[in-house]
mmCIF file of C-alpha atoms and ligand atoms in Angstrom:
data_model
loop_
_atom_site.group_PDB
_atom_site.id
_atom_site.type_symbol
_atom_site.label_atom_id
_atom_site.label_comp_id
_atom_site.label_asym_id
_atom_site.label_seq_id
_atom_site.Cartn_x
_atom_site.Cartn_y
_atom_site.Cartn_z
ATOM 1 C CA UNK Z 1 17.088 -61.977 128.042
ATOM 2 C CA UNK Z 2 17.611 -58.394 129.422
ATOM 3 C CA UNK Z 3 16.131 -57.246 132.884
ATOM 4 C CA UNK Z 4 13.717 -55.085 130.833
ATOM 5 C CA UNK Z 5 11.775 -57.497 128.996
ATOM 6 C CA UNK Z 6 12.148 -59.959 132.065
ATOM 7 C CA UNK Z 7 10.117 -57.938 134.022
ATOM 8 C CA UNK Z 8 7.868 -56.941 131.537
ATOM 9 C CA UNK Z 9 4.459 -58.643 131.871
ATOM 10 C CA UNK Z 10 3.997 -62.348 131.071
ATOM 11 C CA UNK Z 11 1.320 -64.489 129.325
ATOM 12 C CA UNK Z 12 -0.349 -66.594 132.257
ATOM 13 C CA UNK Z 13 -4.027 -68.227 132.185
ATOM 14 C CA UNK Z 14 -5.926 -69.091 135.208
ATOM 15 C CA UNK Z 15 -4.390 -72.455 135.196
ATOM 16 C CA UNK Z 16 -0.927 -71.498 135.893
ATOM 17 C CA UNK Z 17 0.072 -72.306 132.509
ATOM 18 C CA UNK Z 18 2.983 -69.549 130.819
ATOM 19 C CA UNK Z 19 2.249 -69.010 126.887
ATOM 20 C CA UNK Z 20 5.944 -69.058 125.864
ATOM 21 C CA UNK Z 21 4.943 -70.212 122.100
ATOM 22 C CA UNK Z 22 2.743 -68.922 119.192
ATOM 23 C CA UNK Z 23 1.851 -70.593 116.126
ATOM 24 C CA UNK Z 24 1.216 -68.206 113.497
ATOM 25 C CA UNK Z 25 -0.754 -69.967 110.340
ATOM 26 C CA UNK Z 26 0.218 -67.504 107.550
ATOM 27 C CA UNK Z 27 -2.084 -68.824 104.661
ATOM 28 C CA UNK Z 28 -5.134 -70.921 104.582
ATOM 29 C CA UNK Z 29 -3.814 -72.054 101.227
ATOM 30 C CA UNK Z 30 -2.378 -74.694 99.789
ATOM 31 C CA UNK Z 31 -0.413 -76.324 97.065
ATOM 32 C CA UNK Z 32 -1.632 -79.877 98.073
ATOM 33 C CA UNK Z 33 -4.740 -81.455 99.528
ATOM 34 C CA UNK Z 34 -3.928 -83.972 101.919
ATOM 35 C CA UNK Z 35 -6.703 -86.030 102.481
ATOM 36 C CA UNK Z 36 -7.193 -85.790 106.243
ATOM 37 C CA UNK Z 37 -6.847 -81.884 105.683
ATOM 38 C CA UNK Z 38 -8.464 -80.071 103.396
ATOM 39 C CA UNK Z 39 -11.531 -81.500 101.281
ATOM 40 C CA UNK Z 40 -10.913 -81.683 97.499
ATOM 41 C CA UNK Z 41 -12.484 -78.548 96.517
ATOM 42 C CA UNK Z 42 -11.757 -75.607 99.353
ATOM 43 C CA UNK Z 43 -13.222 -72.331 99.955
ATOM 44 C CA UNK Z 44 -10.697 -69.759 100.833
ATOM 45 C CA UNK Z 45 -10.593 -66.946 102.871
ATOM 46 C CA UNK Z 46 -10.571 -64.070 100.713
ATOM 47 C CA UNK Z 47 -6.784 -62.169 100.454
ATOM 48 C CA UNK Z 48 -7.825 -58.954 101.791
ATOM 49 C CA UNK Z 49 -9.556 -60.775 105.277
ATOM 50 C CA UNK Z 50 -6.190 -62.218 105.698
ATOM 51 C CA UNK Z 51 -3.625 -60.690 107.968
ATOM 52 C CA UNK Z 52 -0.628 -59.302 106.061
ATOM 53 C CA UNK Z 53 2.722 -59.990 106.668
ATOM 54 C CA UNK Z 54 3.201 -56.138 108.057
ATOM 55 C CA UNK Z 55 0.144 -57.289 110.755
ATOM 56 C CA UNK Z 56 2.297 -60.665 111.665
ATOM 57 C CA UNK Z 57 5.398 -58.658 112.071
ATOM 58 C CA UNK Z 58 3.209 -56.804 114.450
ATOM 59 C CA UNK Z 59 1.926 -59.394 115.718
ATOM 60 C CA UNK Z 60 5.085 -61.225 116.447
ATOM 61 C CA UNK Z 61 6.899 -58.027 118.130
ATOM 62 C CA UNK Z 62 4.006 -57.969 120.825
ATOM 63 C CA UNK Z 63 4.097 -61.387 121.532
ATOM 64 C CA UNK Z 64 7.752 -61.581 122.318
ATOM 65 C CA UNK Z 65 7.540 -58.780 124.363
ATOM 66 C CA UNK Z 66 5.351 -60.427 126.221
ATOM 67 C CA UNK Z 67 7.680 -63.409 126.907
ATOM 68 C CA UNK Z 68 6.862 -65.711 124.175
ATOM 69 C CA UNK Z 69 10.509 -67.267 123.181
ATOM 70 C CA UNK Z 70 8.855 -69.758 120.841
ATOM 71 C CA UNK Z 71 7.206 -68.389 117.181
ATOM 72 C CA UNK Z 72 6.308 -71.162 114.561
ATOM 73 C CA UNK Z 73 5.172 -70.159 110.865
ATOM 74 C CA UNK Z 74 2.578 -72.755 109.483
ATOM 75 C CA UNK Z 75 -0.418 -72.530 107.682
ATOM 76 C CA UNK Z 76 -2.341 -74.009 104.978
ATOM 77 C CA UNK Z 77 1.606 -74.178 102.957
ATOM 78 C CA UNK Z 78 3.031 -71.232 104.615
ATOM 79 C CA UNK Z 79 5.425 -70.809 101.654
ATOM 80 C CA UNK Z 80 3.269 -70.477 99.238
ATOM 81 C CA UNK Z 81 2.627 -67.029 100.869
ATOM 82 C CA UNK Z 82 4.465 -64.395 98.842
ATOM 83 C CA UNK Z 83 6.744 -62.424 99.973
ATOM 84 C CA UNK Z 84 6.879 -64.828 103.395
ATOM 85 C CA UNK Z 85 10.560 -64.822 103.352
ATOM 86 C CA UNK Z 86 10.344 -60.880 104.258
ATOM 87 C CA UNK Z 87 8.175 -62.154 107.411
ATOM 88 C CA UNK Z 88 10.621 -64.146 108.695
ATOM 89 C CA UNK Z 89 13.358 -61.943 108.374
ATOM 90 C CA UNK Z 90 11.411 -59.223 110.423
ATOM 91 C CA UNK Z 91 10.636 -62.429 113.223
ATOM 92 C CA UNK Z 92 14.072 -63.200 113.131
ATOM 93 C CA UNK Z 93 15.598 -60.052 114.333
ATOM 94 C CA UNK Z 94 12.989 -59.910 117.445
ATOM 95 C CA UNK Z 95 15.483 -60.217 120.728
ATOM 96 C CA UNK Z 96 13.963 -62.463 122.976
ATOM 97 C CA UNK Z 97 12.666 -64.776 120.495
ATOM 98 C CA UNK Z 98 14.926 -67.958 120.900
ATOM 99 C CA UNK Z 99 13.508 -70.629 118.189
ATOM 100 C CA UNK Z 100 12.036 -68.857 114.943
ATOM 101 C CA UNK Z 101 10.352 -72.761 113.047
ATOM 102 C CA UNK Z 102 8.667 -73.345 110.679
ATOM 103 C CA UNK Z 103 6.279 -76.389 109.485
ATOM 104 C CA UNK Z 104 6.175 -76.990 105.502
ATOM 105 C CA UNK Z 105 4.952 -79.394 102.737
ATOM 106 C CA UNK Z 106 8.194 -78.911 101.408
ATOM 107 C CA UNK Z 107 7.426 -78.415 98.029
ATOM 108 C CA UNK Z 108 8.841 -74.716 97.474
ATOM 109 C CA UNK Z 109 11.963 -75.489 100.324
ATOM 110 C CA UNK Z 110 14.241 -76.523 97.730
ATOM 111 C CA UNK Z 111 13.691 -72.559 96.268
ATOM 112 C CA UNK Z 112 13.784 -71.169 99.960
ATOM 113 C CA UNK Z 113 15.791 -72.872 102.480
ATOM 114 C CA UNK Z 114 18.706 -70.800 102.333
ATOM 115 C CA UNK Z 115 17.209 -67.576 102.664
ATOM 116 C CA UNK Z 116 15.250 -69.204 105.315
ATOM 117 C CA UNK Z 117 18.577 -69.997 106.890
ATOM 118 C CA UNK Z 118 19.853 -66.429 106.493
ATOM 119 C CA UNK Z 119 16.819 -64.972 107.865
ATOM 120 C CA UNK Z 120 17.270 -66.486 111.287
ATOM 121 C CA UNK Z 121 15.036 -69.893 110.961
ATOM 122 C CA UNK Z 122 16.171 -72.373 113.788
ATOM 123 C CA UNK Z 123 14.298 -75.098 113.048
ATOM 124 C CA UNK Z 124 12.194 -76.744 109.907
ATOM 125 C CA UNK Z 125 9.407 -79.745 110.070
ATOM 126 C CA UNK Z 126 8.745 -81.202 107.087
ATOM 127 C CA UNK Z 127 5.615 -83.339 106.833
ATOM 128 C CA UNK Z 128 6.386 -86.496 104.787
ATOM 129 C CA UNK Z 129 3.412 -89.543 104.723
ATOM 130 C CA UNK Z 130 5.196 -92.003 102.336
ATOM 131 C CA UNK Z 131 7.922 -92.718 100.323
ATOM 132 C CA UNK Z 132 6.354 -93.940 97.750
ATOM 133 C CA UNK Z 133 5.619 -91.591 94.484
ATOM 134 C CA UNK Z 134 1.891 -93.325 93.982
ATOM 135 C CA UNK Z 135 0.758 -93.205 97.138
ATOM 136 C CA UNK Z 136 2.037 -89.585 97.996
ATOM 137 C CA UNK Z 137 0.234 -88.790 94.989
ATOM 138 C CA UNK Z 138 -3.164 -90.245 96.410
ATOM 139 C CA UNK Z 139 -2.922 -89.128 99.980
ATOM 140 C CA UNK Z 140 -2.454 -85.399 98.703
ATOM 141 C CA UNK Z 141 -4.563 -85.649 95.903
ATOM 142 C CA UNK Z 142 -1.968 -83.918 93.639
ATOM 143 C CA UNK Z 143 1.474 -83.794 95.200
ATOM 144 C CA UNK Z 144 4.614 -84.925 93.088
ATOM 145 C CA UNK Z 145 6.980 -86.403 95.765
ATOM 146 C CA UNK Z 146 10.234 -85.343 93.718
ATOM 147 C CA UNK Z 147 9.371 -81.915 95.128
ATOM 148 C CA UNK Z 148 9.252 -82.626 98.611
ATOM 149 C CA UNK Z 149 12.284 -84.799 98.182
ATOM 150 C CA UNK Z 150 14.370 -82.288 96.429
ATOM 151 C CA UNK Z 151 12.872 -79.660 99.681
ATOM 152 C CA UNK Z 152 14.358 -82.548 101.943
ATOM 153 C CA UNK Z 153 17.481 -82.489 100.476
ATOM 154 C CA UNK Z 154 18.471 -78.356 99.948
ATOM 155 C CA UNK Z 155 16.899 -77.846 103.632
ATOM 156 C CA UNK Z 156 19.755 -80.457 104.653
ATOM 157 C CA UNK Z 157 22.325 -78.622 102.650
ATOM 158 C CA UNK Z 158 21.416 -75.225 103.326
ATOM 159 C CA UNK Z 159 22.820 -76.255 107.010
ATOM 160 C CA UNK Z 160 19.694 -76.946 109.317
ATOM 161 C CA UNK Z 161 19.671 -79.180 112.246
ATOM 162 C CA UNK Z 162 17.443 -81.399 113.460
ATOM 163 C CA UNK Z 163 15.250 -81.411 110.852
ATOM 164 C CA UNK Z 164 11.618 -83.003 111.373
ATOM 165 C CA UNK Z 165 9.750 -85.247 109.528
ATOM 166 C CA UNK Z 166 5.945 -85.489 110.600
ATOM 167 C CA UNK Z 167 3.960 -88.362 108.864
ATOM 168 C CA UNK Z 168 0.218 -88.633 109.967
ATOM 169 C CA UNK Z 169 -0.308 -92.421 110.276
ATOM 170 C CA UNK Z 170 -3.386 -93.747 108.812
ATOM 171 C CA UNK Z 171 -4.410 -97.324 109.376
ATOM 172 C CA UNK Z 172 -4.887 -99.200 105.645
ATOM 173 C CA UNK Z 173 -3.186 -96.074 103.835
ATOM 174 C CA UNK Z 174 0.401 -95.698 105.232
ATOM 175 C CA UNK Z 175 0.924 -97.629 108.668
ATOM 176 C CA UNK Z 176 2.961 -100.636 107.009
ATOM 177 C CA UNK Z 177 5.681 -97.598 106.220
ATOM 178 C CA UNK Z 178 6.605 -96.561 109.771
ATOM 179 C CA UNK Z 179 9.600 -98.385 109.695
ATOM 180 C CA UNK Z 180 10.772 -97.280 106.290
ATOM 181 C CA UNK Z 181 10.024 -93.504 107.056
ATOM 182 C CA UNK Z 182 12.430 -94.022 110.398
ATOM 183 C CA UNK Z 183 14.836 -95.147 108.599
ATOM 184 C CA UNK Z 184 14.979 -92.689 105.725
ATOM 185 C CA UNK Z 185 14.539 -89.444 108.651
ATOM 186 C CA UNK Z 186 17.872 -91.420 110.522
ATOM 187 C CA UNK Z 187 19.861 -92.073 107.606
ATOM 188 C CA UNK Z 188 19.621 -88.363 107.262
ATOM 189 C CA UNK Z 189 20.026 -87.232 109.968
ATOM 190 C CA UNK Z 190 16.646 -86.093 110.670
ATOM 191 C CA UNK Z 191 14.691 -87.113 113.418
ATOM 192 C CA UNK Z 192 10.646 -87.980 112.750
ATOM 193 C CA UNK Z 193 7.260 -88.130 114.564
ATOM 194 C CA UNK Z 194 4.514 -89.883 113.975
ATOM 195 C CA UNK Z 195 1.100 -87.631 114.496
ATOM 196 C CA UNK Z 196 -2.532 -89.678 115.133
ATOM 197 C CA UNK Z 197 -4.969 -87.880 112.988
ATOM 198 C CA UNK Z 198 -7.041 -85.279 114.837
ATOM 199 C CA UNK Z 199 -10.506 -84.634 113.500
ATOM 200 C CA UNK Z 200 -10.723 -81.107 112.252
ATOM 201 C CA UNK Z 201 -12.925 -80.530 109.917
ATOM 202 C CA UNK Z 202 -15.624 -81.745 107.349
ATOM 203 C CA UNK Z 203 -13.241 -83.550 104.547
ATOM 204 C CA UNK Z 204 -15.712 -86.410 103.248
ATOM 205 C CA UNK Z 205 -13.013 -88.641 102.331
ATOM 206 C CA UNK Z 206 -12.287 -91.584 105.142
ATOM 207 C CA UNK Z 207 -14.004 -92.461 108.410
ATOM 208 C CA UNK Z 208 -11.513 -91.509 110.766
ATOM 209 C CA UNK Z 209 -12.445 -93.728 113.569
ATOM 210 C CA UNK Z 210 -11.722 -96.737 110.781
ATOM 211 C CA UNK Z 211 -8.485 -94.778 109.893
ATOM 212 C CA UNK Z 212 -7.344 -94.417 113.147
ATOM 213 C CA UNK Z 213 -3.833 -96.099 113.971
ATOM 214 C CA UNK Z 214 -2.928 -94.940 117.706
ATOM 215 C CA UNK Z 215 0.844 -94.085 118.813
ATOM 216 C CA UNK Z 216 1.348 -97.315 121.025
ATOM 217 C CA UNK Z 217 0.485 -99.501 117.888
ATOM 218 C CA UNK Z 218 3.092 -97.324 115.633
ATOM 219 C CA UNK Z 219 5.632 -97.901 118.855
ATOM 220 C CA UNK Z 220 4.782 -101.707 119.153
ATOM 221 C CA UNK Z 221 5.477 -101.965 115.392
ATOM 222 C CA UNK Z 222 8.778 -100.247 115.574
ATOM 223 C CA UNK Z 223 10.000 -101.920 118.457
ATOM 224 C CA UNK Z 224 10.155 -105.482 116.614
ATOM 225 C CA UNK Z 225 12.551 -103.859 114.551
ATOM 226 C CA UNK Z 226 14.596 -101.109 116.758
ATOM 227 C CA UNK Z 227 15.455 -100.412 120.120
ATOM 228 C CA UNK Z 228 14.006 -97.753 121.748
ATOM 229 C CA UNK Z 229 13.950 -95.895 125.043
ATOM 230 C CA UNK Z 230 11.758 -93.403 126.231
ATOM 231 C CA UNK Z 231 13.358 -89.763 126.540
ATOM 232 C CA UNK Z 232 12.732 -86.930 128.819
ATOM 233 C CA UNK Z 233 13.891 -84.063 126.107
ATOM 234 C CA UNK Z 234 11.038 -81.679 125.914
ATOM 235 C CA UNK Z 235 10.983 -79.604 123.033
ATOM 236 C CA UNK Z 236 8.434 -77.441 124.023
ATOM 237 C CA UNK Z 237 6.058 -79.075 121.975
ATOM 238 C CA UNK Z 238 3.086 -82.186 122.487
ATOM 239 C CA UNK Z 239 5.833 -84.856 121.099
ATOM 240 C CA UNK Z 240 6.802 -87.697 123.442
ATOM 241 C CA UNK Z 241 10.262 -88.923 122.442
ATOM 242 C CA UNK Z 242 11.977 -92.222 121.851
ATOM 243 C CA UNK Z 243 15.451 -92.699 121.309
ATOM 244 C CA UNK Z 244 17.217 -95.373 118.917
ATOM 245 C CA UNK Z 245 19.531 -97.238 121.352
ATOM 246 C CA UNK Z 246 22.281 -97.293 118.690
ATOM 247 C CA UNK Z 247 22.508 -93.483 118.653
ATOM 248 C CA UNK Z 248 21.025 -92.853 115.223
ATOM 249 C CA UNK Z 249 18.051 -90.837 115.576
ATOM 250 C CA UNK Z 250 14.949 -90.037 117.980
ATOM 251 C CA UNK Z 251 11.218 -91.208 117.129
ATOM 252 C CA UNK Z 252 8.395 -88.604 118.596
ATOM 253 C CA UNK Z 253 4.432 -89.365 119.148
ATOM 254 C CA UNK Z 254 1.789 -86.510 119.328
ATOM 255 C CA UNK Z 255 -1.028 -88.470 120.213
ATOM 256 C CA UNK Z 256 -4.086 -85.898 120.935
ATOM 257 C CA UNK Z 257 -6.608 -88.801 121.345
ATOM 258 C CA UNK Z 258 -4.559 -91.341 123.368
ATOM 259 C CA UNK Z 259 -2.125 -89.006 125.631
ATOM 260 C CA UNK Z 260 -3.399 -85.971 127.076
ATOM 261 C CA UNK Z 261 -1.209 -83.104 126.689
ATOM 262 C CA UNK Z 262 -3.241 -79.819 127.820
ATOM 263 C CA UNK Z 263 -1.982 -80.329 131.631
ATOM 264 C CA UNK Z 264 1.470 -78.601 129.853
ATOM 265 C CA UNK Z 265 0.535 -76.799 127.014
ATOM 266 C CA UNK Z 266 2.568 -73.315 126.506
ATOM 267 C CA UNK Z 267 1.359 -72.461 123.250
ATOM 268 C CA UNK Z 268 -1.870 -70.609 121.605
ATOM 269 C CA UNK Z 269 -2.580 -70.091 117.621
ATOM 270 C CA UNK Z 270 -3.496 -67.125 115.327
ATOM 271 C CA UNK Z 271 -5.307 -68.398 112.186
ATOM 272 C CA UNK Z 272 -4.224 -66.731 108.599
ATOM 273 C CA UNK Z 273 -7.581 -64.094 109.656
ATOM 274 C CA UNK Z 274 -5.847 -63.197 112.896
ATOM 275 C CA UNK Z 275 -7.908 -65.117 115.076
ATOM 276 C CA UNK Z 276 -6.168 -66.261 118.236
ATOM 277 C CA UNK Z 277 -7.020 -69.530 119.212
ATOM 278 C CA UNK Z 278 -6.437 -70.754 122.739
ATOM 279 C CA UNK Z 279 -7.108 -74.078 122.209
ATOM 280 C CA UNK Z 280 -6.729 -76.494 119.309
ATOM 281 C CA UNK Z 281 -9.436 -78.021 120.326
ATOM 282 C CA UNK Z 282 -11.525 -75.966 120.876
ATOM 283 C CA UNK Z 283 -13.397 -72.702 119.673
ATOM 284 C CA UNK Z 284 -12.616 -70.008 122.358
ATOM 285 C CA UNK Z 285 -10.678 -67.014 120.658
ATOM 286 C CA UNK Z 286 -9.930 -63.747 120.155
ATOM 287 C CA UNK Z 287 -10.060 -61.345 116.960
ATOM 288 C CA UNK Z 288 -6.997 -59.868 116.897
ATOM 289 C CA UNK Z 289 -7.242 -58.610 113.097
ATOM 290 C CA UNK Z 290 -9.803 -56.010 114.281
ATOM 291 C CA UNK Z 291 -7.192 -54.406 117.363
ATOM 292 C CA UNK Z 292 -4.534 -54.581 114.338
ATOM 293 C CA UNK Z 293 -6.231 -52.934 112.093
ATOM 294 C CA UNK Z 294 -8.230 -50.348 114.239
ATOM 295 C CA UNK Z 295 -5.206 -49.510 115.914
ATOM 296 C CA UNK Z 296 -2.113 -49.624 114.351
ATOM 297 C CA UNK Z 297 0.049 -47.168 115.890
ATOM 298 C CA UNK Z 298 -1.595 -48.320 119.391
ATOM 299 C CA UNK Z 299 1.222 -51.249 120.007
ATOM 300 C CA UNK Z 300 -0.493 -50.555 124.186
ATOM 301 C CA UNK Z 301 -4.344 -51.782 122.676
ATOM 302 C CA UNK Z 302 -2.598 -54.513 121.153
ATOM 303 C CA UNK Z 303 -0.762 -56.379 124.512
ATOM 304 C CA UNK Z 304 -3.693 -55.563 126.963
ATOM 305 C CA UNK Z 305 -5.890 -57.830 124.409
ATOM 306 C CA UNK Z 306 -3.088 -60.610 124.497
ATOM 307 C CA UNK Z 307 -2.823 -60.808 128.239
ATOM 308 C CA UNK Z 308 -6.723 -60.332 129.053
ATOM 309 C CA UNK Z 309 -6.991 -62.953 126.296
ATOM 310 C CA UNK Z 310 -5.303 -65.221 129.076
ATOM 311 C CA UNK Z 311 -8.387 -65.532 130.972
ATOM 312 C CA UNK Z 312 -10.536 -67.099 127.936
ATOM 313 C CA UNK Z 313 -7.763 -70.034 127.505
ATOM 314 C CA UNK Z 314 -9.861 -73.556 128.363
ATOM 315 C CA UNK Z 315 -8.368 -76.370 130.546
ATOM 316 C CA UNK Z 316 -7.834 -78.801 127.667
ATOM 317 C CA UNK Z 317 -9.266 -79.633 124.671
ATOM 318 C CA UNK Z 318 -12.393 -83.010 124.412
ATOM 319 C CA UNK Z 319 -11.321 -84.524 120.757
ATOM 320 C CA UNK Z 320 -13.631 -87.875 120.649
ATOM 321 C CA UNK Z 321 -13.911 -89.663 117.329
ATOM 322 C CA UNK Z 322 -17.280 -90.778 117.083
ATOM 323 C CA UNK Z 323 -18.761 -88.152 118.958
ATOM 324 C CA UNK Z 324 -20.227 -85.373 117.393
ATOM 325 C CA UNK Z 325 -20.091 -82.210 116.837
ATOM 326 C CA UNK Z 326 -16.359 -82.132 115.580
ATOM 327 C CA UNK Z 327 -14.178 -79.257 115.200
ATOM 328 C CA UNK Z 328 -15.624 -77.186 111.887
ATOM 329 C CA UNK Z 329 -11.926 -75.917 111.310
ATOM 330 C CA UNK Z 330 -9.428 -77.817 108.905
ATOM 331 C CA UNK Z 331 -6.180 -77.862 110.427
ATOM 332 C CA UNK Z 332 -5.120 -75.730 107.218
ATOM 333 C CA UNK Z 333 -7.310 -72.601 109.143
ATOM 334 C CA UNK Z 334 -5.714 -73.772 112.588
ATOM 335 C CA UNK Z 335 -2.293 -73.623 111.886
ATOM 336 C CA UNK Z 336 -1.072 -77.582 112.512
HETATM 337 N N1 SAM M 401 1.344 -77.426 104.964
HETATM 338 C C1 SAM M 401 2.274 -77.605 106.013
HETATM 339 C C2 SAM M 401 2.548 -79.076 106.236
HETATM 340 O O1 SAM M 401 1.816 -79.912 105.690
HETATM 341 O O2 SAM M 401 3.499 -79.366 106.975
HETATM 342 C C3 SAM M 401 1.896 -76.942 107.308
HETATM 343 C C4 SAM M 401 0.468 -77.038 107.754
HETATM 344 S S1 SAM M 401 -0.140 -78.662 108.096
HETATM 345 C C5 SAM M 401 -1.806 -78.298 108.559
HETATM 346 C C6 SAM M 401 0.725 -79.056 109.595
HETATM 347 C C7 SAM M 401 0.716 -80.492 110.012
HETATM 348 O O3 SAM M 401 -0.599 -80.858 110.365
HETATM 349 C C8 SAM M 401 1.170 -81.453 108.934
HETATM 350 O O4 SAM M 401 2.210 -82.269 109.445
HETATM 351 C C9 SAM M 401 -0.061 -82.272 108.656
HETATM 352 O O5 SAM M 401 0.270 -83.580 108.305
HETATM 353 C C10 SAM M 401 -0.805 -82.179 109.950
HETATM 354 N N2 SAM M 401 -2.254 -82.386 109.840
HETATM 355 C C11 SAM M 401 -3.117 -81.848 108.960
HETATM 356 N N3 SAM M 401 -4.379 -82.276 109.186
HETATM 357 C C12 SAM M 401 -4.311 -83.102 110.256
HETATM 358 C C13 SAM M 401 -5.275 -83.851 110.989
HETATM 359 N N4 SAM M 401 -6.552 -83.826 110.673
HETATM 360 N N5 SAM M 401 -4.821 -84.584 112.033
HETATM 361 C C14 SAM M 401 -3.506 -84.600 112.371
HETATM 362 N N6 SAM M 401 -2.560 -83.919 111.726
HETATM 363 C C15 SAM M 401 -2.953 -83.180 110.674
HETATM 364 FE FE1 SF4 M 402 -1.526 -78.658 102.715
HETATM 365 FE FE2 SF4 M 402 -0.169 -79.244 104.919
HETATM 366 FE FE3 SF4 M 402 -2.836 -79.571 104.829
HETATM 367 FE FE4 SF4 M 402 -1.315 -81.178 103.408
HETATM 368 S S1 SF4 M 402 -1.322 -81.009 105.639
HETATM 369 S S2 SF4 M 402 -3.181 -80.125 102.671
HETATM 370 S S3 SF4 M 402 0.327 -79.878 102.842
HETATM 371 S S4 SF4 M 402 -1.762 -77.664 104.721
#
């Protein structure tokens, strides 16, 4: 980093904590309709109320200056954006910004990956529930898994390391497939985390507290098959990481209900309207879309609202399953 942007002005909230990574959710939309996501028939936010990909660029300049290293594109499907490949070429040329990622159903990768690859993309997560056509089919209403597979496979040849495989683990629906979803992420050399489902959103579909299937049962049931040791590797992220005592691959757990992970969190969100969210889980944010657009030659208007937008950041976020009132946002307007 050079002395300049070093001693340029940070993002710190009142807890101490240093925002070094953004989440940008580029779209609402989506090409599938996951079942502990989005509800069968979605509202969208209309195009124009959506930030465009100029306003991200933006976006993503004043954040790095600010000492963010970290950017990751997600959405709703953030490829199904148009024209999103022209967004990450612009985030890929910021200096300062160490890991450009993005998280994908992986439906459109096998048409993108190597132009994401050109334009600068370190890292990919590809979210992957089963292996089994049927199923996928029924878990994301409409999803054909030769798609994702084919995504899989040109994201592997276009050169990308450690790839990601997230699978949201849902008791009755996909927990007897742990094992065979670690195995297919190792024998690619991929590595794969298993996310408990967070409850965002009105979807009408499943009780989560019945769907529920915590980390430490998805680690018991690995361990009567594999061998695995805890790892101190922090990616930056909410993952705690196993490792495969043979060498062949790592197993992460983001657990939001069962391990608290606010104490270190680095990171805020800006939904596809340019809302920055300080919390997942929680509602305190900022509209950013109205400093974009009311000043766009002001880039000064723009990183005073970032770092006063420091002191609205909560402690931690109070997900409770049974407890009402849950969070009215899908993860799709969050940015997972
Ligand atoms: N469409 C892309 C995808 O599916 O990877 C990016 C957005 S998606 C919202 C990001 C991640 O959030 C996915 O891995 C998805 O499985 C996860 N996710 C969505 N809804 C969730 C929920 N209610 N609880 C936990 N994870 C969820
Ligand atoms: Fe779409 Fe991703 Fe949500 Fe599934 S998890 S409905 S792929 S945004």
């Amino acid at each position: 980093m050079s002395p300049a942007l070093s001693d340029s002005p940070q993002l710190i909230d009142r807890f101490g904590r240093k925002i070094t990574y953004v989440r940008f959710s580029v779209t609402d939309r989506c090409d599938l309709r996951c079942v502990y996501c989005m509800a069968e028939d979605m509202t969208f936010v209309p195009r124009e109320q959506l930030l465009t990909l100029e306003e991200l660029a933006r976006l993503g300049q004043a954040f790095v200056a600010l000492g963010v290293h970290k950017i990751r594109i997600t959405g709703g499907e953030p490829l199904v954006r148009r024209n999103v490949v022209w967004l990450f070429e612009q985030l890929g040329q910021l200096p300062g910004l160490r890991d450009l990622t993005l998280t994908t159903n992986g439906t459109q990768l096998a048409r993108h990956a190597r132009a994401l690859k050109a334009a600068g993309v370190t890292r990919i997560n590809i979210s992957l529930d089963t292996l089994d056509p049927e199923r996928f089919r029924r878990l994301t209403r409409l999803g054909d898994i030769r798609k994702v597979l084919a995504g899989i496979e040109a994201a592997l040849e276009a050169g990308f390391e450690r790839i990601k495989l997230n699978a949201v683990i849902l008791r009755n629906r996909n927990h007897d497939e742990v094992l065979a979803l670690t195995h297919f992420a190792h024998e690619r050399g991929m590595d794969i985390s298993f996310i408990e489902e967070m409850p965002l959103g009105v979807i009408g579909d499943h009780d989560r507290a019945e769907a529920y299937y915590s980390s430490d049962q998805i680690l018991a049931d690995l361990q009567q098959a594999l061998k695995l040791v805890p790892v101190a590797d922090n990616t930056g992220g909410p993952s705690r990481y196993y490792r495969r005592t043979d060498g062949t691959g790592r197993v992460g757990f983001i657990s939001p209900h069962s391990h608290n992970f606010c104490d270190t969190c680095n990171r805020v969100r800006v939904t596809a309207e340019g809302r920055l969210l300080l919390c997942l889980g929680q509602e305190h944010s900022m509209d950013l879309r109205r400093i974009l657009r009311g000043y766009p030659t002001e880039p000064a208007r723009l990183r005073e609202a970032l770092l006063q937008s420091m002191d609205l950041k909560p402690q931690g976020h109070e997900f409770q399953l049974a407890a009402q009132p849950v969070i009215f946002r899908h993860m799709s307007v969050t940015g997972g």
